[in-house]
């Protein structure tokens, strides 16, 4: 499903891209490298829920993405003489983001499979890796090989190399999820019996959780599947060459060992923070900043979407009530189309499609998408409200010599607003909750931060609970606020 | 003051007004009577173009309203007050705000002046103590008196009344008619569609009887009520009197 979705988006992007940038994919005259050096910044896409490769840690009191891949990225940026900028995006959105030019390269412990090579180019392999199986500690005697897992329920990250490897397990029932934390939770709660995970990542998790056990799986690996490499857009050979130089330097000096050791310290430090105090207290005190940042961004997205949605919705509602040629069909078409397509696709479309034309930050793209979406719904609510006001009100206004505009503004609209207030409140609450969809393009709102906390705290359920409470606090305060204003509009 | 030439109005295939020619003069009080569905309300609503005539023209103070631009029409409408059967007060505004919103917003009167005029008008219709009341807290009779005051706040040259007492409980009809009588005595030009024959007889300078989209008969109250010539007028009056 996910794959088909991504395929569909890629297709759309290619269609939009065809007329716009037909020659960029093939022509290579050193321009890719030149472009990055001109811009002075290398934008690296990664998926920061993958310790020890990339994960969040507090460094000098500041939360950052750290890990081996990030240190490699720093080395590359240094050698190119540019700044490094990390973009944290969901793993299965990384390659679409690369192709849509939202990022320059992808460094995410990614294995250069033959399938991936069809759409992107890869650097040399910078890290030889192995593939593990992860099981519950209590099952470690029973499950010790691929064969022993025959017919069991196996979890894998969707769009990953491991998804293919899991097929080597005979008669396995495969469960694909986007988020590794969800898979680990599924394993702990007996929803699946084993997971296929990248070696060092599996060891990092098992090392933090006594209830888990991991071992190297006896998979048949193709040469390509045995390591991690950096992904590039096709045809950007000059950039690949430059990066390969850095990678061979890293290999000569055996720097990956060193990088892994540093990453291990960050992970240990996160664990150290947790110890000592009671678990609940320390959980909140360790991670409250993530929740705070997420809440602020969720609020920012929701407030902007409510505001722009109201403006756009009012405009569309008036257009739909207009008698002028073309105005009404235009508004109707917009509303029908936006209501008839999923917000998820709209968010991804706007982000990735805009990436091909100009650099629109993910947060802005998210706000635009959610605003455009809510505008369509609010338009219909407002139109209903305007129609619900007795025609006598307009006649009275017009008989007093008010213009159509004045009648709408001073007489009709305020009364419509009162009638639709509960429905608007409903829509606002929906916006708060649905804004979480922008996490797919890497916007650090509440759901996104929850995922981050789950991956770094090695806790599956508690972060979900905290997030639930925060959402409830937000929507409940909004309800109270709306009720207050509803009361003040009531003159009966 | 208002001249109606060959006015026709149809809703779809239904012809409601059939070639009406009429003239209303300065200071005149004209009452329009007739059975339900005779077209009298539509006729009244055509005078300020709340209904767009299908054909013919309305000339107000020398200017043809039909075919006028929106902006000019709005300005002329300010001089034609209208009172509706259902009052149509603005429920989200107090009595006083109902009176001030149009003068302030569309005529550009300054707020203090509008407030002063509003207080004075509410006093005039006997509601000086209801300035801050919302319509929902007023009785039907009180609401209609506010509605009359609202129309007067624009200082109109003519007042159009569309069955102003038909939606009222019987005990409230009197208070509204009293306000209308006072207004008539002050010299206001008025066109009143009503079923109140007593009011017509007492106040009207002229009575029009409409039936089936035409003005069938007209004359002084004396002529119409005591000595109707047309058969349909006789028939109608025998039923209502």
PDB file of C-alpha atoms in Angstrom, chain A residues 389-407 409-415 418 488-492, chain B residues 45 48 50-51 70 73-75 77-78 80-82 84 87-93 98 101-102 105-106 134 136-137 150-151 154:
ATOM      1  CA  UNK A 389     -30.183  33.502   7.554  1.00  0.00           C
ATOM      2  CA  UNK A 390     -33.751  34.542   6.721  1.00  0.00           C
ATOM      3  CA  UNK A 391     -34.022  36.350   3.357  1.00  0.00           C
ATOM      4  CA  UNK A 392     -36.004  39.059   5.184  1.00  0.00           C
ATOM      5  CA  UNK A 393     -32.722  40.176   6.740  1.00  0.00           C
ATOM      6  CA  UNK A 394     -31.204  40.949   3.382  1.00  0.00           C
ATOM      7  CA  UNK A 395     -34.399  42.627   2.163  1.00  0.00           C
ATOM      8  CA  UNK A 396     -34.498  44.821   5.244  1.00  0.00           C
ATOM      9  CA  UNK A 397     -30.853  45.811   4.769  1.00  0.00           C
ATOM     10  CA  UNK A 398     -31.322  46.561   1.089  1.00  0.00           C
ATOM     11  CA  UNK A 399     -34.505  48.543   1.759  1.00  0.00           C
ATOM     12  CA  UNK A 400     -32.423  50.752   4.055  1.00  0.00           C
ATOM     13  CA  UNK A 401     -30.077  51.465   1.162  1.00  0.00           C
ATOM     14  CA  UNK A 402     -27.192  49.238   2.257  1.00  0.00           C
ATOM     15  CA  UNK A 403     -25.129  47.755  -0.560  1.00  0.00           C
ATOM     16  CA  UNK A 404     -24.901  43.988  -0.997  1.00  0.00           C
ATOM     17  CA  UNK A 405     -21.458  44.065   0.580  1.00  0.00           C
ATOM     18  CA  UNK A 406     -22.591  46.045   3.612  1.00  0.00           C
ATOM     19  CA  UNK A 407     -25.613  43.801   4.107  1.00  0.00           C
ATOM     20  CA  UNK A 409     -20.755  42.207   6.302  1.00  0.00           C
ATOM     21  CA  UNK A 410     -22.874  43.847   8.984  1.00  0.00           C
ATOM     22  CA  UNK A 411     -26.121  41.903   8.896  1.00  0.00           C
ATOM     23  CA  UNK A 412     -25.951  38.479   7.228  1.00  0.00           C
ATOM     24  CA  UNK A 413     -22.460  37.291   8.122  1.00  0.00           C
ATOM     25  CA  UNK A 414     -22.606  37.977  11.880  1.00  0.00           C
ATOM     26  CA  UNK A 415     -25.861  36.040  12.104  1.00  0.00           C
ATOM     27  CA  UNK A 418     -23.647  32.491  15.221  1.00  0.00           C
ATOM     28  CA  UNK A 488     -21.490  36.243  24.120  1.00  0.00           C
ATOM     29  CA  UNK A 489     -23.153  36.041  20.705  1.00  0.00           C
ATOM     30  CA  UNK A 490     -26.402  34.810  22.181  1.00  0.00           C
ATOM     31  CA  UNK A 491     -29.036  37.562  22.398  1.00  0.00           C
ATOM     32  CA  UNK A 492     -32.150  35.417  22.756  1.00  0.00           C
TER      33      UNK A 492
ATOM     34  CA  UNK B  45     -42.027  45.597  -3.356  1.00  0.00           C
ATOM     35  CA  UNK B  48     -38.289  50.127  -4.295  1.00  0.00           C
ATOM     36  CA  UNK B  50     -36.919  44.637  -3.960  1.00  0.00           C
ATOM     37  CA  UNK B  51     -38.696  42.817  -6.775  1.00  0.00           C
ATOM     38  CA  UNK B  70     -26.484  49.337  -8.125  1.00  0.00           C
ATOM     39  CA  UNK B  73     -30.224  52.562  -6.677  1.00  0.00           C
ATOM     40  CA  UNK B  74     -28.907  52.129  -3.137  1.00  0.00           C
ATOM     41  CA  UNK B  75     -28.837  55.872  -2.685  1.00  0.00           C
ATOM     42  CA  UNK B  77     -33.568  53.407  -1.662  1.00  0.00           C
ATOM     43  CA  UNK B  78     -32.292  55.355   1.327  1.00  0.00           C
ATOM     44  CA  UNK B  80     -37.758  54.984   0.567  1.00  0.00           C
ATOM     45  CA  UNK B  81     -38.374  53.473   4.004  1.00  0.00           C
ATOM     46  CA  UNK B  82     -39.955  50.045   4.159  1.00  0.00           C
ATOM     47  CA  UNK B  84     -42.261  44.416   6.626  1.00  0.00           C
ATOM     48  CA  UNK B  87     -40.533  43.109  11.108  1.00  0.00           C
ATOM     49  CA  UNK B  88     -37.122  41.804   9.950  1.00  0.00           C
ATOM     50  CA  UNK B  89     -35.251  43.522  12.766  1.00  0.00           C
ATOM     51  CA  UNK B  90     -31.574  42.591  13.025  1.00  0.00           C
ATOM     52  CA  UNK B  91     -31.592  40.087  15.915  1.00  0.00           C
ATOM     53  CA  UNK B  92     -27.895  40.552  16.762  1.00  0.00           C
ATOM     54  CA  UNK B  93     -28.299  44.301  17.301  1.00  0.00           C
ATOM     55  CA  UNK B  98     -30.968  48.642  14.547  1.00  0.00           C
ATOM     56  CA  UNK B 101     -26.397  50.872  11.548  1.00  0.00           C
ATOM     57  CA  UNK B 102     -27.739  51.945   8.158  1.00  0.00           C
ATOM     58  CA  UNK B 105     -22.618  52.585   7.462  1.00  0.00           C
ATOM     59  CA  UNK B 106     -24.341  53.502   4.234  1.00  0.00           C
ATOM     60  CA  UNK B 134     -32.478  42.992  21.751  1.00  0.00           C
ATOM     61  CA  UNK B 136     -35.857  38.737  20.953  1.00  0.00           C
ATOM     62  CA  UNK B 137     -36.809  40.470  24.212  1.00  0.00           C
ATOM     63  CA  UNK B 150     -35.522  52.132  11.871  1.00  0.00           C
ATOM     64  CA  UNK B 151     -36.961  53.085   8.494  1.00  0.00           C
ATOM     65  CA  UNK B 154     -32.882  57.195   7.207  1.00  0.00           C
TER      66      UNK B 154
END
